[in-house]
Amino acid sequence: MFKEQAAKALESLRWLPAYGWQRLARRAARQGDAHLVIALADHFEPAYLPETPSEFASLEEQERRLERWCAEYPKIFDRWRDTDGRPFRHTYFYPAEQYDESLIERLAEHCHEGWGEVEIHLHHGIHAPDTAENTRRALLEFRDTLAGHGCLSRWNGEGPPRYAFVHGNWALANSSEGRCCGVDEEMQILAETGCYADLTLPSAPHPTQIAKINALYECALPLDQRVPHRAGRNLRRGQAPQIFPLMIQGPLGLNFARRIKGLPVPRIENSALTGSYPPTLQRLKLWQRAAITVEGEPNWLFVKLHCHGMNPEDESAMLGDGIQRFLQEITEWSQAGNGPSLHFVTAREMVNLILAACDGRSGNPGDYLDYRLQLIKPNGAAS
């Protein structure tokens, strides 16, 4: 048993060699030249019960949670603006299997007021491996349902709806040894149903974490294979990507700030915002140090964070003093000229900036927020 546990522990740290090499080889852009692009992928589950994760909160409780969120969020976040004058926003990755029309309509209204965007989250294969057919059907149905609520986007404003994706339980493309997925060809299904980017990773310390880290890339392995994202070609300036979904990773590394009896005790920095690990300026500098860029455009730094916004245990990091202090500090830091230019974006906007960088665009990233993927307008909105 001990040998098996040790082997699993070592396997979950397969990314450490790449991290060590990156610490030696990567250099972040100079502060005065840098543009820091920050997106928060919120695994947004109003039904979540931390004490019994296998069960769902009642619809009444979900409605109460969501209404409180939508009422409080603008009051809290309107005061802090980025370099382009835009507020901090969430990308709400809503679980397809938990769809409720009234909840999505309320969340879509919140987003249409400028506080975020809705994309697709999916938990499946929990009790038994899912099938490719069922996965495809679930994604297509939820994609078209969200589009009907005025969510998601279209490529250059045309064609079928396009979406960003986060896999539930981290098990993207059956990367959890058959658990919480079961579909080897999942990445191919995502591509065929309009997914333009996956934002699941990093997942460390979960065993689904792959060795390739701190990267923006195309899958280099056939998409119908299990875990094709374990290898990939980094996105590069002057080379438009051809293989979708793009892999958009958040920062992953080690944080040595914690002290126990005066000695540094490292913890994994996996870009998650939680009640026990709130955002801080010290963490921000680690995210910058990861230097996640399109190769050839070092001045645009991409920081994809993640959270579980509806987890009551993380409320302090979502709406409380932790996030408020962090946003005050980073906006003042940037405005004083001591830090990089800040750009608060959604997942869609981050991918648009990445695509613009691949096409050789430069200057202010805020000029390219709608570069390729353009929002579907709510019914009745002016064109």
Tab-separated table of C-alpha atoms in Angstrom:
chain	number	residue	atom	x	y	z
A	1	MET	CA	0.000	0.000	0.000
A	2	PHE	CA	2.787	2.430	0.917
A	3	LYS	CA	4.604	1.814	-2.373
A	4	GLU	CA	1.384	2.416	-4.296
A	5	GLN	CA	0.713	5.675	-2.444
A	6	ALA	CA	4.296	6.821	-2.957
A	7	ALA	CA	4.085	6.058	-6.683
A	8	LYS	CA	0.878	8.095	-6.976
A	9	ALA	CA	2.438	10.983	-5.065
A	10	LEU	CA	5.444	11.033	-7.373
A	11	GLU	CA	3.218	10.795	-10.432
A	12	SER	CA	1.267	13.859	-9.290
A	13	LEU	CA	4.563	15.798	-9.258
A	14	ARG	CA	5.557	14.913	-12.827
A	15	TRP	CA	5.493	18.622	-13.651
A	16	LEU	CA	8.319	19.557	-11.270
A	17	PRO	CA	11.211	19.053	-13.760
A	18	ALA	CA	9.552	21.417	-16.247
A	19	TYR	CA	8.993	23.942	-13.479
A	20	GLY	CA	12.654	23.809	-12.461
A	21	TRP	CA	13.779	24.373	-16.032
A	22	GLN	CA	11.357	27.267	-16.525
A	23	ARG	CA	12.594	28.978	-13.374
A	24	LEU	CA	16.068	28.996	-14.893
A	25	ALA	CA	15.147	29.828	-18.480
A	26	ARG	CA	12.161	32.196	-18.345
A	27	ARG	CA	12.334	35.906	-17.735
A	28	ALA	CA	9.229	38.011	-17.215
A	29	ALA	CA	8.805	41.211	-19.206
A	30	ARG	CA	10.008	44.467	-17.668
A	31	GLN	CA	7.262	46.078	-15.611
A	32	GLY	CA	7.069	49.245	-17.684
A	33	ASP	CA	6.567	47.289	-20.891
A	34	ALA	CA	4.342	44.506	-19.605
A	35	HIS	CA	0.619	44.047	-20.036
A	36	LEU	CA	-0.847	41.659	-17.472
A	37	VAL	CA	-3.998	39.958	-18.772
A	38	ILE	CA	-6.013	38.329	-15.979
A	39	ALA	CA	-9.014	36.022	-16.407
A	40	LEU	CA	-10.833	34.093	-13.688
A	41	ALA	CA	-12.370	30.754	-14.683
A	42	ASP	CA	-15.120	30.236	-12.120
A	43	HIS	CA	-16.327	26.629	-11.789
A	44	PHE	CA	-19.719	28.093	-10.946
A	45	GLU	CA	-22.031	25.581	-9.270
A	46	PRO	CA	-24.963	27.079	-7.314
A	47	ALA	CA	-26.000	23.552	-6.286
A	48	TYR	CA	-22.686	22.729	-4.593
A	49	LEU	CA	-22.792	21.423	-1.020
A	50	PRO	CA	-19.270	21.200	0.454
A	51	GLU	CA	-20.398	18.914	3.268
A	52	THR	CA	-22.035	16.436	0.833
A	53	PRO	CA	-20.505	16.995	-2.640
A	54	SER	CA	-22.472	14.120	-4.172
A	55	GLU	CA	-25.764	15.886	-3.421
A	56	PHE	CA	-27.308	19.122	-4.708
A	57	ALA	CA	-28.719	22.111	-2.853
A	58	SER	CA	-32.430	22.704	-3.318
A	59	LEU	CA	-33.557	24.950	-6.151
A	60	GLU	CA	-34.683	27.531	-3.569
A	61	GLU	CA	-31.198	27.583	-2.048
A	62	GLN	CA	-29.600	27.878	-5.476
A	63	GLU	CA	-31.850	30.815	-6.322
A	64	ARG	CA	-30.990	32.483	-3.012
A	65	ARG	CA	-27.244	32.040	-3.575
A	66	LEU	CA	-27.361	33.306	-7.140
A	67	GLU	CA	-29.529	36.313	-6.349
A	68	ARG	CA	-27.225	37.324	-3.527
A	69	TRP	CA	-24.204	36.969	-5.818
A	70	CYS	CA	-25.744	39.055	-8.588
A	71	ALA	CA	-26.819	41.754	-6.141
A	72	GLU	CA	-23.544	41.977	-4.206
A	73	TYR	CA	-21.025	41.573	-7.001
A	74	PRO	CA	-21.512	44.972	-8.724
A	75	LYS	CA	-21.433	46.789	-5.385
A	76	ILE	CA	-18.088	45.246	-4.527
A	77	PHE	CA	-16.258	45.226	-7.840
A	78	ASP	CA	-17.382	48.388	-9.589
A	79	ARG	CA	-14.812	50.548	-7.789
A	80	TRP	CA	-11.666	48.849	-9.142
A	81	ARG	CA	-10.940	49.276	-12.828
A	82	ASP	CA	-8.142	48.099	-15.090
A	83	THR	CA	-6.034	50.185	-17.463
A	84	ASP	CA	-8.910	50.223	-19.972
A	85	GLY	CA	-11.471	51.267	-17.332
A	86	ARG	CA	-13.101	47.836	-17.106
A	87	PRO	CA	-14.082	46.043	-13.867
A	88	PHE	CA	-12.874	42.650	-12.695
A	89	ARG	CA	-15.190	39.961	-14.037
A	90	HIS	CA	-15.714	36.215	-13.790
A	91	THR	CA	-16.155	33.713	-16.566
A	92	TYR	CA	-18.941	31.523	-15.223
A	93	PHE	CA	-18.311	27.935	-16.335
A	94	TYR	CA	-21.766	26.573	-15.578
A	95	PRO	CA	-22.301	22.784	-15.314
A	96	ALA	CA	-24.359	21.488	-18.223
A	97	GLU	CA	-25.813	18.648	-16.168
A	98	GLN	CA	-27.236	21.144	-13.632
A	99	TYR	CA	-29.052	23.404	-16.091
A	100	ASP	CA	-32.095	25.276	-14.830
A	101	GLU	CA	-33.715	27.843	-17.092
A	102	SER	CA	-34.468	30.430	-14.410
A	103	LEU	CA	-30.963	30.252	-12.931
A	104	ILE	CA	-29.235	30.652	-16.275
A	105	GLU	CA	-31.556	33.483	-17.241
A	106	ARG	CA	-30.627	35.350	-14.060
A	107	LEU	CA	-26.911	34.681	-14.530
A	108	ALA	CA	-27.112	35.751	-18.182
A	109	GLU	CA	-28.782	39.007	-17.130
A	110	HIS	CA	-25.930	39.630	-14.678
A	111	CYS	CA	-23.411	39.025	-17.469
A	112	HIS	CA	-25.220	41.214	-19.990
A	113	GLU	CA	-24.853	44.048	-17.483
A	114	GLY	CA	-21.084	43.739	-17.895
A	115	TRP	CA	-20.023	41.500	-15.000
A	116	GLY	CA	-18.856	38.423	-16.857
A	117	GLU	CA	-19.666	35.781	-19.429
A	118	VAL	CA	-21.064	32.244	-19.297
A	119	GLU	CA	-19.233	29.242	-20.745
A	120	ILE	CA	-19.508	25.443	-20.451
A	121	HIS	CA	-18.564	23.173	-17.551
A	122	LEU	CA	-19.374	19.453	-17.480
A	123	HIS	CA	-19.237	16.724	-14.852
A	124	HIS	CA	-19.879	13.298	-16.312
A	125	GLY	CA	-18.939	9.661	-15.984
A	126	ILE	CA	-19.216	9.923	-12.198
A	127	HIS	CA	-20.877	6.589	-11.402
A	128	ALA	CA	-19.910	4.794	-14.612
A	129	PRO	CA	-17.831	5.766	-17.680
A	130	ASP	CA	-19.745	8.038	-20.036
A	131	THR	CA	-20.068	7.399	-23.768
A	132	ALA	CA	-18.923	9.517	-26.682
A	133	GLU	CA	-22.487	9.783	-27.959
A	134	ASN	CA	-23.879	11.016	-24.662
A	135	THR	CA	-21.028	13.495	-24.200
A	136	ARG	CA	-21.559	14.942	-27.669
A	137	ARG	CA	-25.306	15.257	-27.093
A	138	ALA	CA	-24.858	16.960	-23.711
A	139	LEU	CA	-22.385	19.497	-25.102
A	140	LEU	CA	-24.449	20.330	-28.187
A	141	GLU	CA	-27.692	20.690	-26.239
A	142	PHE	CA	-26.162	22.939	-23.602
A	143	ARG	CA	-24.233	24.948	-26.186
A	144	ASP	CA	-27.412	25.733	-28.098
A	145	THR	CA	-29.367	26.376	-24.898
A	146	LEU	CA	-26.808	28.925	-23.702
A	147	ALA	CA	-26.823	30.589	-27.118
A	148	GLY	CA	-30.595	30.921	-26.735
A	149	HIS	CA	-29.978	32.849	-23.515
A	150	GLY	CA	-27.688	35.267	-25.376
A	151	CYS	CA	-24.492	33.641	-24.116
A	152	LEU	CA	-21.393	32.247	-25.905
A	153	SER	CA	-19.901	33.597	-29.126
A	154	ARG	CA	-19.462	33.085	-32.868
A	155	TRP	CA	-16.280	33.140	-34.941
A	156	ASN	CA	-16.184	36.547	-36.629
A	157	GLY	CA	-19.826	36.867	-35.586
A	158	GLU	CA	-20.929	34.050	-37.906
A	159	GLY	CA	-21.641	30.338	-37.855
A	160	PRO	CA	-22.598	28.013	-34.990
A	161	PRO	CA	-22.011	28.951	-31.349
A	162	ARG	CA	-18.484	28.590	-30.010
A	163	TYR	CA	-17.543	27.991	-26.398
A	164	ALA	CA	-14.757	27.666	-23.844
A	165	PHE	CA	-14.684	24.611	-21.598
A	166	VAL	CA	-13.663	23.430	-18.148
A	167	HIS	CA	-13.931	19.730	-17.290
A	168	GLY	CA	-15.495	18.745	-14.000
A	169	ASN	CA	-13.334	16.802	-11.547
A	170	TRP	CA	-10.264	17.726	-13.668
A	171	ALA	CA	-10.696	14.564	-15.779
A	172	LEU	CA	-10.259	16.172	-19.212
A	173	ALA	CA	-10.067	13.662	-22.075
A	174	ASN	CA	-10.296	10.704	-19.697
A	175	SER	CA	-7.152	11.741	-17.850
A	176	SER	CA	-8.289	10.297	-14.503
A	177	GLU	CA	-7.871	6.624	-15.405
A	178	GLY	CA	-11.492	6.219	-16.466
A	179	ARG	CA	-13.020	8.040	-13.503
A	180	CYS	CA	-15.281	11.095	-13.959
A	181	CYS	CA	-15.181	10.900	-17.764
A	182	GLY	CA	-14.609	7.625	-19.630
A	183	VAL	CA	-14.406	9.187	-23.098
A	184	ASP	CA	-10.949	8.871	-24.662
A	185	GLU	CA	-11.940	10.914	-27.707
A	186	GLU	CA	-13.380	13.771	-25.663
A	187	MET	CA	-11.007	16.379	-27.110
A	188	GLN	CA	-12.135	15.469	-30.621
A	189	ILE	CA	-15.759	15.875	-29.531
A	190	LEU	CA	-14.974	19.263	-28.034
A	191	ALA	CA	-13.393	20.341	-31.327
A	192	GLU	CA	-16.351	19.146	-33.379
A	193	THR	CA	-18.950	20.831	-31.158
A	194	GLY	CA	-17.341	24.281	-31.295
A	195	CYS	CA	-14.979	24.430	-28.336
A	196	TYR	CA	-12.260	26.980	-29.063
A	197	ALA	CA	-10.300	26.649	-25.787
A	198	ASP	CA	-9.980	24.458	-22.735
A	199	LEU	CA	-9.175	26.154	-19.410
A	200	THR	CA	-9.172	23.140	-17.077
A	201	LEU	CA	-5.476	23.129	-16.166
A	202	PRO	CA	-3.604	23.290	-13.888
A	203	SER	CA	-5.141	20.546	-11.751
A	204	ALA	CA	-2.200	19.858	-9.394
A	205	PRO	CA	-2.065	18.247	-6.894
A	206	HIS	CA	-4.710	16.100	-8.587
A	207	PRO	CA	-3.208	13.149	-10.529
A	208	THR	CA	-4.693	14.467	-13.785
A	209	GLN	CA	-1.965	17.135	-13.866
A	210	ILE	CA	0.277	16.673	-16.918
A	211	ALA	CA	4.001	17.396	-17.250
A	212	LYS	CA	3.546	20.291	-19.702
A	213	ILE	CA	2.904	23.431	-17.666
A	214	ASN	CA	2.659	27.218	-17.873
A	215	ALA	CA	1.875	27.163	-21.580
A	216	LEU	CA	-0.504	28.264	-24.314
A	217	TYR	CA	-0.505	25.566	-26.974
A	218	GLU	CA	-2.155	23.316	-29.532
A	219	CYS	CA	-2.447	19.594	-28.868
A	220	ALA	CA	0.276	17.734	-30.763
A	221	LEU	CA	-1.259	14.275	-30.398
A	222	PRO	CA	-4.360	12.997	-32.251
A	223	LEU	CA	-7.457	14.426	-30.605
A	224	ASP	CA	-9.191	11.048	-30.513
A	225	GLN	CA	-6.514	9.692	-28.163
A	226	ARG	CA	-6.777	9.732	-24.392
A	227	VAL	CA	-5.093	12.820	-22.888
A	228	PRO	CA	-3.881	14.317	-26.198
A	229	HIS	CA	-3.040	17.545	-24.388
A	230	ARG	CA	-0.100	15.929	-22.596
A	231	ALA	CA	2.042	17.113	-25.524
A	232	GLY	CA	1.668	20.254	-27.596
A	233	ARG	CA	3.129	22.983	-29.788
A	234	ASN	CA	3.436	26.311	-28.040
A	235	LEU	CA	1.577	29.170	-29.686
A	236	ARG	CA	3.903	31.542	-31.469
A	237	ARG	CA	3.727	35.048	-32.896
A	238	GLY	CA	3.281	34.931	-36.672
A	239	GLN	CA	1.758	31.433	-36.684
A	240	ALA	CA	-2.032	31.242	-36.550
A	241	PRO	CA	-3.141	28.143	-34.613
A	242	GLN	CA	-4.809	25.377	-36.570
A	243	ILE	CA	-5.882	22.847	-33.935
A	244	PHE	CA	-8.702	23.688	-31.531
A	245	PRO	CA	-9.479	23.673	-28.685
A	246	LEU	CA	-6.424	25.663	-27.639
A	247	MET	CA	-4.969	24.743	-24.261
A	248	ILE	CA	-4.957	27.767	-21.948
A	249	GLN	CA	-3.101	26.917	-18.750
A	250	GLY	CA	-2.922	28.930	-15.562
A	251	PRO	CA	0.283	29.380	-13.560
A	252	LEU	CA	1.676	26.352	-11.711
A	253	GLY	CA	4.713	26.314	-9.456
A	254	LEU	CA	5.859	26.407	-5.851
A	255	ASN	CA	5.307	29.105	-3.251
A	256	PHE	CA	7.907	29.331	-0.465
A	257	ALA	CA	6.291	32.221	1.421
A	258	ARG	CA	4.803	30.033	4.160
A	259	ARG	CA	6.902	29.664	7.329
A	260	ILE	CA	6.601	27.052	10.065
A	261	LYS	CA	8.874	27.609	13.050
A	262	GLY	CA	10.794	30.076	10.922
A	263	LEU	CA	11.497	27.586	8.144
A	264	PRO	CA	10.086	27.888	4.597
A	265	VAL	CA	7.526	25.197	3.824
A	266	PRO	CA	6.602	25.100	0.133
A	267	ARG	CA	3.052	24.796	-1.066
A	268	ILE	CA	1.795	24.238	-4.577
A	269	GLU	CA	0.888	27.456	-6.385
A	270	ASN	CA	-1.841	26.270	-8.736
A	271	SER	CA	-3.562	29.642	-9.391
A	272	ALA	CA	-6.667	28.661	-7.390
A	273	LEU	CA	-8.450	31.314	-5.326
A	274	THR	CA	-9.864	29.779	-2.147
A	275	GLY	CA	-10.820	30.831	1.333
A	276	SER	CA	-7.632	29.322	2.734
A	277	TYR	CA	-5.436	30.616	-0.109
A	278	PRO	CA	-6.702	34.062	-1.142
A	279	PRO	CA	-5.115	36.248	-3.825
A	280	THR	CA	-2.212	38.450	-2.717
A	281	LEU	CA	0.417	40.641	-4.345
A	282	GLN	CA	3.007	38.026	-3.421
A	283	ARG	CA	1.057	35.381	-5.347
A	284	LEU	CA	0.576	37.784	-8.253
A	285	LYS	CA	4.331	38.082	-8.634
A	286	LEU	CA	4.591	34.285	-8.817
A	287	TRP	CA	1.917	34.270	-11.528
A	288	GLN	CA	3.898	36.855	-13.455
A	289	ARG	CA	7.079	34.851	-12.940
A	290	ALA	CA	5.480	31.902	-14.725
A	291	ALA	CA	5.727	34.109	-17.865
A	292	ILE	CA	2.866	32.485	-19.788
A	293	THR	CA	2.964	34.158	-23.185
A	294	VAL	CA	2.592	33.645	-26.891
A	295	GLU	CA	6.185	32.991	-27.911
A	296	GLY	CA	7.622	36.067	-29.580
A	297	GLU	CA	5.315	38.451	-27.678
A	298	PRO	CA	6.864	38.545	-24.184
A	299	ASN	CA	5.137	41.762	-23.133
A	300	TRP	CA	1.648	40.237	-23.031
A	301	LEU	CA	1.528	38.037	-19.919
A	302	PHE	CA	-1.516	35.783	-19.521
A	303	VAL	CA	-2.716	34.790	-16.045
A	304	LYS	CA	-5.635	32.366	-15.991
A	305	LEU	CA	-6.900	31.846	-12.437
A	306	HIS	CA	-9.664	29.545	-11.235
A	307	CYS	CA	-12.109	29.323	-8.357
A	308	HIS	CA	-15.375	27.779	-7.184
A	309	GLY	CA	-17.439	30.917	-6.748
A	310	MET	CA	-20.487	29.212	-5.227
A	311	ASN	CA	-18.555	27.241	-2.617
A	312	PRO	CA	-19.616	28.787	0.723
A	313	GLU	CA	-16.208	27.910	2.190
A	314	ASP	CA	-14.509	30.220	-0.326
A	315	GLU	CA	-16.793	33.234	0.050
A	316	SER	CA	-14.077	35.357	1.680
A	317	ALA	CA	-11.883	34.920	-1.385
A	318	MET	CA	-14.776	35.640	-3.749
A	319	LEU	CA	-16.589	38.592	-2.172
A	320	GLY	CA	-14.775	39.330	1.074
A	321	ASP	CA	-11.824	41.322	2.309
A	322	GLY	CA	-9.254	39.095	0.579
A	323	ILE	CA	-10.293	39.810	-3.003
A	324	GLN	CA	-11.141	43.444	-2.256
A	325	ARG	CA	-7.744	44.141	-0.735
A	326	PHE	CA	-6.045	42.352	-3.633
A	327	LEU	CA	-7.861	44.363	-6.303
A	328	GLN	CA	-7.196	47.625	-4.501
A	329	GLU	CA	-3.493	46.809	-4.248
A	330	ILE	CA	-2.985	45.705	-7.845
A	331	THR	CA	-4.949	48.574	-9.388
A	332	GLU	CA	-3.086	51.136	-7.261
A	333	TRP	CA	0.200	49.387	-8.027
A	334	SER	CA	-0.485	49.573	-11.759
A	335	GLN	CA	-1.825	53.140	-11.732
A	336	ALA	CA	1.230	54.368	-9.825
A	337	GLY	CA	3.466	53.072	-12.619
A	338	ASN	CA	5.107	50.495	-10.356
A	339	GLY	CA	3.539	47.517	-12.068
A	340	PRO	CA	2.363	46.381	-15.487
A	341	SER	CA	-0.724	47.621	-17.294
A	342	LEU	CA	-3.707	45.581	-16.125
A	343	HIS	CA	-6.376	44.034	-18.298
A	344	PHE	CA	-9.324	42.239	-16.652
A	345	VAL	CA	-10.814	39.882	-19.242
A	346	THR	CA	-13.122	36.921	-19.690
A	347	ALA	CA	-11.982	33.580	-21.079
A	348	ARG	CA	-13.281	34.541	-24.522
A	349	GLU	CA	-11.455	37.856	-24.468
A	350	MET	CA	-8.241	36.206	-23.308
A	351	VAL	CA	-8.384	33.810	-26.245
A	352	ASN	CA	-9.050	36.730	-28.605
A	353	LEU	CA	-5.887	38.437	-27.330
A	354	ILE	CA	-3.931	35.216	-27.758
A	355	LEU	CA	-5.182	34.878	-31.335
A	356	ALA	CA	-4.284	38.507	-32.019
A	357	ALA	CA	-0.757	37.928	-30.686
A	358	CYS	CA	-0.416	34.851	-32.908
A	359	ASP	CA	-1.383	37.050	-35.865
A	360	GLY	CA	1.378	39.495	-34.997
A	361	ARG	CA	-0.739	42.192	-33.358
A	362	SER	CA	0.920	44.248	-30.631
A	363	GLY	CA	0.410	47.412	-28.579
A	364	ASN	CA	-2.532	47.640	-26.182
A	365	PRO	CA	-4.210	44.233	-25.727
A	366	GLY	CA	-7.447	46.046	-24.926
A	367	ASP	CA	-7.810	46.825	-28.631
A	368	TYR	CA	-8.402	43.143	-29.466
A	369	LEU	CA	-11.004	41.954	-26.980
A	370	ASP	CA	-13.426	40.977	-29.789
A	371	TYR	CA	-10.752	40.032	-32.310
A	372	ARG	CA	-12.234	36.757	-33.606
A	373	LEU	CA	-14.805	35.438	-31.128
A	374	GLN	CA	-17.705	37.864	-30.891
A	375	LEU	CA	-20.517	37.640	-28.359
A	376	ILE	CA	-23.936	36.418	-29.343
A	377	LYS	CA	-26.333	39.270	-28.663
A	378	PRO	CA	-29.250	38.692	-26.289
A	379	ASN	CA	-32.652	38.482	-27.894
A	380	GLY	CA	-33.946	41.961	-28.512
A	381	ALA	CA	-30.552	43.653	-28.208
A	382	ALA	CA	-29.623	46.234	-30.801
A	383	SER	CA	-27.274	44.962	-33.482
